[in-house]
CSV table of C-alpha atoms and ligand atoms in Angstrom, one decimal:
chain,number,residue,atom,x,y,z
M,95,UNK,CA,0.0,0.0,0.0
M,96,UNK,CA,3.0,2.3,1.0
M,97,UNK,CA,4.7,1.6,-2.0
M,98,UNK,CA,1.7,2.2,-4.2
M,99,UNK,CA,1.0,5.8,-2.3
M,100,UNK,CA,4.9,6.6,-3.0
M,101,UNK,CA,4.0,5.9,-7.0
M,102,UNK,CA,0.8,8.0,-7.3
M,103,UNK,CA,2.9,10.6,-5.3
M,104,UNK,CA,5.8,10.4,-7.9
M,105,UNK,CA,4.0,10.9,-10.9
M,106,UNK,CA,1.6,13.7,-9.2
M,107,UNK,CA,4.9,15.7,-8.6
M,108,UNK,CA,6.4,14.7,-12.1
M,109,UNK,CA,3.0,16.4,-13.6
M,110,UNK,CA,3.3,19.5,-11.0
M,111,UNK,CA,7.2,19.6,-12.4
M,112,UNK,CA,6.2,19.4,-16.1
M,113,UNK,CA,3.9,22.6,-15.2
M,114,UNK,CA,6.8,24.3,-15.6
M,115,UNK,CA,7.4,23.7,-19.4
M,116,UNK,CA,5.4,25.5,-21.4
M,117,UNK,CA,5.3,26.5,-24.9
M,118,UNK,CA,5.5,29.9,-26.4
M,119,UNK,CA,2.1,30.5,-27.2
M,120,UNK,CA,-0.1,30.0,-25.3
M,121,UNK,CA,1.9,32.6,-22.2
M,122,UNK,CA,2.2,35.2,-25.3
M,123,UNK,CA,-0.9,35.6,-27.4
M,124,UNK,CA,0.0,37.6,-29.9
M,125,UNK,CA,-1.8,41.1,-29.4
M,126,UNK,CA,-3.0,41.7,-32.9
M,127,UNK,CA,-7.1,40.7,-32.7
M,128,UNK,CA,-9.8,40.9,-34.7
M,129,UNK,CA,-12.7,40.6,-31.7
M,130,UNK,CA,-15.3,39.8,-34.7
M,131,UNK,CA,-15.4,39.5,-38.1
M,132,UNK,CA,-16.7,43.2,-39.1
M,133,UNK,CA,-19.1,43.6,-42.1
M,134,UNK,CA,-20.4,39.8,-41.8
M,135,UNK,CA,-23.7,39.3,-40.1
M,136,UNK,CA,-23.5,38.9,-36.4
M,137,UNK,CA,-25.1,35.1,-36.5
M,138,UNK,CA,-22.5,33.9,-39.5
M,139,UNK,CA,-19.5,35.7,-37.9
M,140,UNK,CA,-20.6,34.0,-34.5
M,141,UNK,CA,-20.0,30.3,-36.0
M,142,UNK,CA,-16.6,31.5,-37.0
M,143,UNK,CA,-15.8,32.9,-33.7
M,144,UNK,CA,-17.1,29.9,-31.8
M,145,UNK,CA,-16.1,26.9,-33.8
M,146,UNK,CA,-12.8,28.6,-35.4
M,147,UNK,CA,-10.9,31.4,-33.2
M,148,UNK,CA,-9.2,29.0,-30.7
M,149,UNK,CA,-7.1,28.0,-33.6
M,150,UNK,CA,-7.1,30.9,-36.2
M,151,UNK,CA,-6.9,33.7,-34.7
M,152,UNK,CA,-5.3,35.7,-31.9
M,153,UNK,CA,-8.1,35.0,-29.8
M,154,UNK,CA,-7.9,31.9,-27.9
M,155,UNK,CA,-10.4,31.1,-25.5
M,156,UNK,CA,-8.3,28.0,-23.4
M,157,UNK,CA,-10.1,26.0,-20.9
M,158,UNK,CA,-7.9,24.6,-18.3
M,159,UNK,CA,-7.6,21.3,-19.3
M,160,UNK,CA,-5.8,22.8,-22.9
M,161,UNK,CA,-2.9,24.8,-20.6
M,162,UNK,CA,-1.9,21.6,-18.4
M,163,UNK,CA,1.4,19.8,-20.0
M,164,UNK,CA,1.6,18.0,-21.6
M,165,UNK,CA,-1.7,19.2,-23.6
M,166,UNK,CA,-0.8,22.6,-24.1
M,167,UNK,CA,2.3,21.1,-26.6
M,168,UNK,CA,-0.7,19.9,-28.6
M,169,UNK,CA,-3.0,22.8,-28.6
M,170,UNK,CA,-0.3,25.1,-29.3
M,171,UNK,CA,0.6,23.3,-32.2
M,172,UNK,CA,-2.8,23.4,-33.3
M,173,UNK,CA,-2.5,27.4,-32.6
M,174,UNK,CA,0.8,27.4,-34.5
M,175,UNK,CA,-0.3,25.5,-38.0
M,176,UNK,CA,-4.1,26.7,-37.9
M,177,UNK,CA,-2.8,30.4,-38.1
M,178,UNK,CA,-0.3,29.7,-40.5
M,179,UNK,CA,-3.1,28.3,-43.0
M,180,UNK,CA,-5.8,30.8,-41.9
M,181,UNK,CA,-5.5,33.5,-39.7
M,182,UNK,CA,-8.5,35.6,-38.8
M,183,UNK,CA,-6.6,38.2,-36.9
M,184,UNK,CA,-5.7,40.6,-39.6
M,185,UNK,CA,-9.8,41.0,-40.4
M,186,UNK,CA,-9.7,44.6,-39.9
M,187,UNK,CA,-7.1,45.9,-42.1
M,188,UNK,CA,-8.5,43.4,-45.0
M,189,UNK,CA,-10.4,44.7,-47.9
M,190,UNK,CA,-13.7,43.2,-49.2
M,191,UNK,CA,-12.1,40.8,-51.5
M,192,UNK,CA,-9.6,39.3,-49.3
M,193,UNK,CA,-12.0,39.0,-46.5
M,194,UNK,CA,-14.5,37.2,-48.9
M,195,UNK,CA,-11.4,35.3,-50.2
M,196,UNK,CA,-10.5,34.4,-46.1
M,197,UNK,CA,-14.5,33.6,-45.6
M,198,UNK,CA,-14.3,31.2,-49.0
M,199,UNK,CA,-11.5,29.3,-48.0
M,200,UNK,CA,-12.9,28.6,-44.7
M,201,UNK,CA,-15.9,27.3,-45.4
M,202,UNK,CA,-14.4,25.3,-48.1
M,203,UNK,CA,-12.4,23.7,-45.1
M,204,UNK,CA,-15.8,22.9,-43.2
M,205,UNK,CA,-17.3,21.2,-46.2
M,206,UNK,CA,-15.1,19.6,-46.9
M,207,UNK,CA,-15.3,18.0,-43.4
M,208,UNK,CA,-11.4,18.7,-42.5
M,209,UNK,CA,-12.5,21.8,-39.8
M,210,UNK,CA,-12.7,21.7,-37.2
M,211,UNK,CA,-10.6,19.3,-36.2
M,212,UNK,CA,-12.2,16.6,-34.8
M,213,UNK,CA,-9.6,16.0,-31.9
M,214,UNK,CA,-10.6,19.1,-30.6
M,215,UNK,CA,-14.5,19.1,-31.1
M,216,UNK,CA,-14.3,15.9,-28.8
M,217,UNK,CA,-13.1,17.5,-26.0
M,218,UNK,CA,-15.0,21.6,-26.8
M,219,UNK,CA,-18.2,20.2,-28.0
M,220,UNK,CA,-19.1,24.2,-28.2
M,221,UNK,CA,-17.1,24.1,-31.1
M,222,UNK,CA,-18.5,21.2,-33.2
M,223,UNK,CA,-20.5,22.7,-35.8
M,224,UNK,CA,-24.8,22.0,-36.2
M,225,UNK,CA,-26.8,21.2,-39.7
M,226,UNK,CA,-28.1,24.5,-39.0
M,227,UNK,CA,-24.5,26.5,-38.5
M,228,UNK,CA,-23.3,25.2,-41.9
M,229,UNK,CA,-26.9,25.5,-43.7
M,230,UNK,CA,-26.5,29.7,-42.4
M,231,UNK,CA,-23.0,29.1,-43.9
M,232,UNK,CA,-23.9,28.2,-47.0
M,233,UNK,CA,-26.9,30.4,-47.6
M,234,UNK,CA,-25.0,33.6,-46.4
M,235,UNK,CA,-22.5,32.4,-49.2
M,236,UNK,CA,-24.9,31.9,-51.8
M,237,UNK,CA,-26.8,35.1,-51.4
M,238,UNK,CA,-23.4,36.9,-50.8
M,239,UNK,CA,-19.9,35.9,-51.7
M,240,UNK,CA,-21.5,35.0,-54.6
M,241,UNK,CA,-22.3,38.7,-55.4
M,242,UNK,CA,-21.0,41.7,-57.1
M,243,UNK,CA,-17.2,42.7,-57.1
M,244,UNK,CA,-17.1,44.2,-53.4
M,245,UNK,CA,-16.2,47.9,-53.3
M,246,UNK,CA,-12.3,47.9,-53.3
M,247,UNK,CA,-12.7,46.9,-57.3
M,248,UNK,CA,-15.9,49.3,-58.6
M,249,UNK,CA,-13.8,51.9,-56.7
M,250,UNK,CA,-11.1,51.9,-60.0
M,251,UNK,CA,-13.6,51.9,-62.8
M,252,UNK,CA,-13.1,50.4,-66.0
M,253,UNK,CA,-10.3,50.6,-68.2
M,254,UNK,CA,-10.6,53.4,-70.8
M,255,UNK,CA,-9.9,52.1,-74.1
M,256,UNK,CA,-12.1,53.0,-77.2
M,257,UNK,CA,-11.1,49.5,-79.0
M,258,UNK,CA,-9.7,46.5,-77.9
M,259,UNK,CA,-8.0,44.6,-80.6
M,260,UNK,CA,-9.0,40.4,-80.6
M,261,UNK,CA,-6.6,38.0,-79.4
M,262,UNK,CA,-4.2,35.7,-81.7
M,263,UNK,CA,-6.8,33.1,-81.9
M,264,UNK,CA,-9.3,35.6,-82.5
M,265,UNK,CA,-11.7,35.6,-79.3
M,266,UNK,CA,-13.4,38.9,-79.1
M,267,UNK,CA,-13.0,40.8,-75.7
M,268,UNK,CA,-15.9,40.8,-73.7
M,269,UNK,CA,-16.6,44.3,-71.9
M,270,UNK,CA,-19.6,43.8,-69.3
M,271,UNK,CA,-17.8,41.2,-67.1
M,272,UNK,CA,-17.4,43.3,-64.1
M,273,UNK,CA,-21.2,43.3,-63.8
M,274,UNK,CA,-21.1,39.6,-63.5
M,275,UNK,CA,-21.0,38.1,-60.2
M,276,UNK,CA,-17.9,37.6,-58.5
M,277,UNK,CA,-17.4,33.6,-57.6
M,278,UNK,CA,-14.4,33.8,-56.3
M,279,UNK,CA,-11.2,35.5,-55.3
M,280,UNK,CA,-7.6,34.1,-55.1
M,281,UNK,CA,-5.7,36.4,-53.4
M,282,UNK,CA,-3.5,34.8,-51.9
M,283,UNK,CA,-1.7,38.4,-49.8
M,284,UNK,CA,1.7,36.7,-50.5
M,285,UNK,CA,2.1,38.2,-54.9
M,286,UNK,CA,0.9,41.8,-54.4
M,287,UNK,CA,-1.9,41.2,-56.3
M,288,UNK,CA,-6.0,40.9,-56.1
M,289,UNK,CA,-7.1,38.3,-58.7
M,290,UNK,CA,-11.0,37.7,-58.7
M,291,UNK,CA,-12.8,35.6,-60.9
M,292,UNK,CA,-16.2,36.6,-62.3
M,293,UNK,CA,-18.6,34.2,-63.9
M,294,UNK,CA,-21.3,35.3,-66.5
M,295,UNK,CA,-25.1,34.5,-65.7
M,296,UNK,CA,-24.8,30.7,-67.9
M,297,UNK,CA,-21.7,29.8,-65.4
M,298,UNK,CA,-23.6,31.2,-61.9
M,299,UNK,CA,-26.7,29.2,-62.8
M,300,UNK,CA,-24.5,26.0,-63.5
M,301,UNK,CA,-23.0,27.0,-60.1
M,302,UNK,CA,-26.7,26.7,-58.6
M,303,UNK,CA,-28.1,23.4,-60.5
M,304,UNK,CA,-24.8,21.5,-59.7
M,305,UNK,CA,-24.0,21.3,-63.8
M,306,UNK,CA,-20.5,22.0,-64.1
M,307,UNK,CA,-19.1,18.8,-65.5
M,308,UNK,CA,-18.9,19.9,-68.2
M,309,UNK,CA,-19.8,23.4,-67.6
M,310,UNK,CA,-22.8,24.3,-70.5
M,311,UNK,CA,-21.7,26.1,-73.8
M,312,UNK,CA,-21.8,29.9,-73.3
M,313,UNK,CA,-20.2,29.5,-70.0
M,314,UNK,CA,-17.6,32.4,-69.6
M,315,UNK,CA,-14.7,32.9,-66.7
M,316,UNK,CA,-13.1,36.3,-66.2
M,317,UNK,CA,-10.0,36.3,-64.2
M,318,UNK,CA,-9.0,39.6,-63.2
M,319,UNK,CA,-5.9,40.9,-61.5
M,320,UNK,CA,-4.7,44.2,-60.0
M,321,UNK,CA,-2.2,45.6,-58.2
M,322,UNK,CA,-2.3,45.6,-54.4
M,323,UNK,CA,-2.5,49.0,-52.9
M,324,UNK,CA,-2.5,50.0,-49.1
M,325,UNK,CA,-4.4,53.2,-48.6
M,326,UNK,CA,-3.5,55.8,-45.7
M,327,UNK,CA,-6.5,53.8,-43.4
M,328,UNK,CA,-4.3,50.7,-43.4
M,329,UNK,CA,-6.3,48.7,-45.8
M,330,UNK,CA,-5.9,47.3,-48.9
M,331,UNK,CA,-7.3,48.9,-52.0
M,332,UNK,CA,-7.0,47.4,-55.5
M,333,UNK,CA,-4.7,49.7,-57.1
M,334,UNK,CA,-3.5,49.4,-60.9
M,335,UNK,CA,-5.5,46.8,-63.3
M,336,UNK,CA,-3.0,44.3,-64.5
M,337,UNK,CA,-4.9,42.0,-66.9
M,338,UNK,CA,-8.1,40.0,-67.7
M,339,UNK,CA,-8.1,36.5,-68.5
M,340,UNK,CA,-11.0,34.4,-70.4
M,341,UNK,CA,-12.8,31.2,-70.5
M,342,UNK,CA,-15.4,30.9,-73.2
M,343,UNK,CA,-17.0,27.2,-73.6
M,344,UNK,CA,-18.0,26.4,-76.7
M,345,UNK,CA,-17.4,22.7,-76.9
M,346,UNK,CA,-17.7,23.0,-80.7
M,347,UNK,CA,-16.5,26.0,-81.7
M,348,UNK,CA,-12.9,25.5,-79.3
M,349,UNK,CA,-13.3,21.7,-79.6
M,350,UNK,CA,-9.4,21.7,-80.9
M,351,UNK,CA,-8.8,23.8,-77.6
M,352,UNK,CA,-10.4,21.6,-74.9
M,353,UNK,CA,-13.8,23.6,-75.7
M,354,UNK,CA,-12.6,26.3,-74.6
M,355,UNK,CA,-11.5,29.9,-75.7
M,356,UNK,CA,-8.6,31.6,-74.0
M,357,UNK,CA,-7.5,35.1,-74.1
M,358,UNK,CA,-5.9,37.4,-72.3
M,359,UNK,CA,-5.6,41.3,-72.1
M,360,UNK,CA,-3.1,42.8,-70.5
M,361,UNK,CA,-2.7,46.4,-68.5
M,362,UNK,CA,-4.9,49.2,-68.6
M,363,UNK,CA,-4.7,49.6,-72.5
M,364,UNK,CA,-6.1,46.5,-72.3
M,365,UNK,CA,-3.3,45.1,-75.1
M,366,UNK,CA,-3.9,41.3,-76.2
M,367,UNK,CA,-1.6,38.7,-75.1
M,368,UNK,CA,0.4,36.2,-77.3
M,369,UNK,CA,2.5,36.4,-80.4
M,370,UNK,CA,1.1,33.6,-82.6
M,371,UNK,CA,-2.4,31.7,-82.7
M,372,UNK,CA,-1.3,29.2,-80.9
M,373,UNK,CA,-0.4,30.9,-78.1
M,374,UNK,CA,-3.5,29.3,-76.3
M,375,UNK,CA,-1.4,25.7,-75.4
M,376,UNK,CA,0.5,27.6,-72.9
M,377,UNK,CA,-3.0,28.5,-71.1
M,378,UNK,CA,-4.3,24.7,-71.9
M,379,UNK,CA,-1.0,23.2,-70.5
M,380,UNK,CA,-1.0,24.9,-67.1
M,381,UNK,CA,-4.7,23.9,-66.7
M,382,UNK,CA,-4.8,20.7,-67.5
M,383,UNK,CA,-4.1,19.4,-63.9
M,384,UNK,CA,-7.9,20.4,-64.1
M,385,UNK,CA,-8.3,18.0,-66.6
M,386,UNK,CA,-11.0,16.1,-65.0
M,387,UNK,CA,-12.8,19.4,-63.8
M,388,UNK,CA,-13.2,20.7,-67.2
M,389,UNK,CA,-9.7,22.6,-67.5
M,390,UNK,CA,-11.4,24.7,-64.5
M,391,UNK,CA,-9.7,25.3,-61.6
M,392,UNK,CA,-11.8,27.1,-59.5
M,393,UNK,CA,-14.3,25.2,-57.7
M,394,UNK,CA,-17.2,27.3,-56.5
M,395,UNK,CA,-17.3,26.1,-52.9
M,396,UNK,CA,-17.8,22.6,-53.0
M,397,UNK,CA,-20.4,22.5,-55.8
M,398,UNK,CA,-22.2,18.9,-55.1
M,399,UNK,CA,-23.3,20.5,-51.5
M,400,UNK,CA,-24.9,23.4,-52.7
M,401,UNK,CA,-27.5,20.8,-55.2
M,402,UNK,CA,-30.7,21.2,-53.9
D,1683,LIG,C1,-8.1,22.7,-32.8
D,1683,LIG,C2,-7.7,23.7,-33.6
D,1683,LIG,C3,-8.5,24.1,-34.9
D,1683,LIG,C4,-9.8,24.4,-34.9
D,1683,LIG,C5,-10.8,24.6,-33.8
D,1683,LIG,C6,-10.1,24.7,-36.3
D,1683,LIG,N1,-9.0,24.5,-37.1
D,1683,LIG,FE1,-8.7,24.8,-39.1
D,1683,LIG,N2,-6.8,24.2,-39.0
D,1683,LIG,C7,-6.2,23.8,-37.8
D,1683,LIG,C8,-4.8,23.3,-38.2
D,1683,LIG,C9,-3.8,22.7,-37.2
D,1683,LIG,C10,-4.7,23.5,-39.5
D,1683,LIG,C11,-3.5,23.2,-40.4
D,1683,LIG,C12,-3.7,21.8,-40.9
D,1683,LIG,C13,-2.6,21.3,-41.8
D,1683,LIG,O1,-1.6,22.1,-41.9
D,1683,LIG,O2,-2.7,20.2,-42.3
D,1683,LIG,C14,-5.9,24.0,-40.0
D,1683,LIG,C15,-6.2,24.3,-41.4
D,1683,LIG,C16,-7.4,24.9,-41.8
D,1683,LIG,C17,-7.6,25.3,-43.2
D,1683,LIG,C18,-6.7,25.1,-44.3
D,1683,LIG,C19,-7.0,23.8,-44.9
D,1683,LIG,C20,-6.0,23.4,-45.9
D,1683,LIG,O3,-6.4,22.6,-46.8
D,1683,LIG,O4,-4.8,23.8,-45.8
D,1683,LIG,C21,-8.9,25.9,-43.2
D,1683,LIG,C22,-9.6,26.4,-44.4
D,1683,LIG,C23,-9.4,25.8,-41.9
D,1683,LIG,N3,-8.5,25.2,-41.0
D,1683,LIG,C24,-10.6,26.3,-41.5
D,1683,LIG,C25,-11.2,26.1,-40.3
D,1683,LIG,C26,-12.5,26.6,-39.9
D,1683,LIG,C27,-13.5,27.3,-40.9
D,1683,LIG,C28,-12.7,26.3,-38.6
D,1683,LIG,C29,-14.0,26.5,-37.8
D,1683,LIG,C30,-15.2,25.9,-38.3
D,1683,LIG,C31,-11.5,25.6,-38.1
D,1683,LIG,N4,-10.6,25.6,-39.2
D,1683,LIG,C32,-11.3,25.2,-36.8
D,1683,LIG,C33,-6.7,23.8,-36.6
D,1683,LIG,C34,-8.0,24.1,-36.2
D,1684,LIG,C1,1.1,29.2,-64.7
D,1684,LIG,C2,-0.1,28.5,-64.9
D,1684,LIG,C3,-1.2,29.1,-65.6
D,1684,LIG,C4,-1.2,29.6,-66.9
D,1684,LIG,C5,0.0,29.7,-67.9
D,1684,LIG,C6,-2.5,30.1,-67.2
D,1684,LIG,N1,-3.3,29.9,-66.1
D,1684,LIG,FE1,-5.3,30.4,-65.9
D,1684,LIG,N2,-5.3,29.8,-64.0
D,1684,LIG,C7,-4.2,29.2,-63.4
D,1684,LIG,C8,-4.6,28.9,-62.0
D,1684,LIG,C9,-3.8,28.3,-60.9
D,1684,LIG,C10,-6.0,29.3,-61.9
D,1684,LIG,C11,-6.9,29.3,-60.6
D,1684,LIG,C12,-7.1,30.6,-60.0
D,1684,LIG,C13,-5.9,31.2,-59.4
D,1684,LIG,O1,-5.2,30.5,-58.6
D,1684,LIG,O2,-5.5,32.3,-59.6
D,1684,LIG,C14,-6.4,29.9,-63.2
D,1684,LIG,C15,-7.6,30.3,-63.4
D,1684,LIG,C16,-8.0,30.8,-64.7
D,1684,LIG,C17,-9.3,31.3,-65.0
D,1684,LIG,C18,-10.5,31.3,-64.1
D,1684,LIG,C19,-11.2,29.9,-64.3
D,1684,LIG,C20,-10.5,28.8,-63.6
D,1684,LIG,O3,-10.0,27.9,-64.3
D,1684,LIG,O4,-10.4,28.8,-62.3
D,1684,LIG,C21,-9.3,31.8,-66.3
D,1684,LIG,C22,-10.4,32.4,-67.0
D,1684,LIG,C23,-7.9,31.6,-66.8
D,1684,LIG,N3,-7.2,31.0,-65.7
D,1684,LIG,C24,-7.5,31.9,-68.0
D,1684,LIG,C25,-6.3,31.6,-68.5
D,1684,LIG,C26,-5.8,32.0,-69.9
D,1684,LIG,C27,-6.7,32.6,-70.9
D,1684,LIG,C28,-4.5,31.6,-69.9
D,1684,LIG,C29,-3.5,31.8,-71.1
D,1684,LIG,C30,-3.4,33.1,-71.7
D,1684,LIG,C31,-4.1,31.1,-68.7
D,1684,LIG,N4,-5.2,31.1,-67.8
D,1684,LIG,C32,-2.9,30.6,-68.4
D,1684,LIG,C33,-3.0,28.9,-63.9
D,1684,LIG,C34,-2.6,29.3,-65.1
């Protein structure tokens, strides 16, 4: 009995003892915070908060069980990697594209059933996420991210250019993309640049029915890119246009192209890209990893979810 009381006293005091290491993180939260996601409504942002702060952001909410060693190792990794892929505390000085670029890539990490991670919903049940959270989700996504270019890119206005010249291949430009609706945004705040990705009214309402392989003839992708610009407020701005890519499906029309048109314009003068009419394979070659999704590569949330 002694013996066995000397044991339980021995490890007691080698967990006390272990009290003492502690990792870096969790004793100096860094003091950059976003306290909510601003601009988002308050039920949607609350999901994010609840289910996704502890590990993306600067605003961990620990209970005591994550600061005992050796535990805390674990959650501060968790802290360490989460904000390296998605980090929710630089919110405030984002503009509207990158925050709807931060909000897309998130939920894409919940449908796709990865977040959150289900070693820590067992143990903060708060955290796991209900039919209902993800159903909000995808409705606020639908009815907004799925919108019109946010702000920071009707504030530059379109490029002024009387004519704009047809590519190699001969694809016409098409003017009226940037009233399309914005379906996503790549930005990626590592390339200085805003790239967003507009889809015409046939694409969007392939989006919506779940029809997107192969996306319908008349289907047309605009990728746009401009500069990124930090105004005097902190945030960032799209500054200088740099170019506009296109999709147009036509599988008969571009069968010898993958059904597809390609073209690019490039800078404000909106000057077409590529020296000969072949000048397409370099676009066709870089997409096909996509081969399988229609030469596309971006997928519109996870589409097969969104089928009613
Ligand atoms: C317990 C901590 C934890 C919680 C809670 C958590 N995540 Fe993560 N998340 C991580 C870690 C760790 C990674 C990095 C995983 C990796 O590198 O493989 C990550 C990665 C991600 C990624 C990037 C995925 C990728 O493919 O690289 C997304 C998106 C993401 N999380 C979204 C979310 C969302 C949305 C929530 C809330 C619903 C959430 N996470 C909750 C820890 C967490
Ligand atoms: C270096 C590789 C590369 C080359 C070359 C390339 N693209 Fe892309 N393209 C991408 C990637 C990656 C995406 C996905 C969005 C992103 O990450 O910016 C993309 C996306 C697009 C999109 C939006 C639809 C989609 O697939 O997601 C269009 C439109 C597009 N590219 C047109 C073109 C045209 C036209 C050319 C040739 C003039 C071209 N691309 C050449 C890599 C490339």
């Amino acid at each position: 009995m002694k013996f066995k009381f000397k044991i339980i006293l021995c490890i007691a005091c080698l967990v006390l003892l272990a009290q003492l290491i502690r990792p870096e993180e969790l004793s100096t939260a860094k003091a950059q915070t976003a306290k909510t996601l601003t601009g988002v409504p308050k039920e949607v942002a609350n999901v994010f908060e609840t289910s996704c702060f502890d590990c993306h952001s600067a605003q961990t909410n620990l209970r005591w069980f994550d600061k005992i060693t050796p535990a805390n190792f674990l959650v501060a990794s968790h802290i360490r990697d989460g904000r390296k892929a998605l980090d929710f505390s630089q919110w405030d000085s984002l503009a509207t594209p990158q925050r709807n670029a931060m909000l897309y890539f998130a939920l894409n990490g919940i449908l796709s059933g990865e977040m959150p991670l289900s070693s820590y919903t067992a143990l903060h049940p708060s955290a796991k996420l209900k039919e209902k959270d993800i159903a909000l989700l995808k409705n606020y996504f639908l009815n907004n991210l799925v919108s019109k270019p946010g702000d920071a890119v009707s504030r530059v206005g379109q490029p002024k250019v009387k004519e704009v010249k047809n590519s190699p291949n001969g694809v016409a430009y098409l003017p009226g993309y940037r009233n399309w609706k914005a379906i996503s945004s790549t930005d990626r705040f590592d390339n200085g640049t805003i790239r967003i990705i507009f889809g015409n009214p046939i694409a969007v309402k392939a989006i919506h029915d779940g029809k997107t392989k192969p996306w319908p003839d008349g289907t047309v992708f605009a990728k746009t890119a401009w500069k990124q610009e930090k105004g005097k407020d902190g945030n960032v701005y799209a500054g200088q246009f740099v170019q506009v890519e296109f999709m147009i499906k036509d599988a008969t029309r571009y069968a010898g192209t993958k059904g597809w048109g390609w073209a690019r314009w490039k800078g404000e003068n909106l000057l077409p890209y590529g020296k000969t009419v072949k000048f397409d394979s370099e676009c066709i070659s870089c997409h096909r990893p996509e081969r399988n999704n229609d030469y596309v590569f971006t997928t519109p949330l996870d589409i097969k979810d969104f089928k009613k």
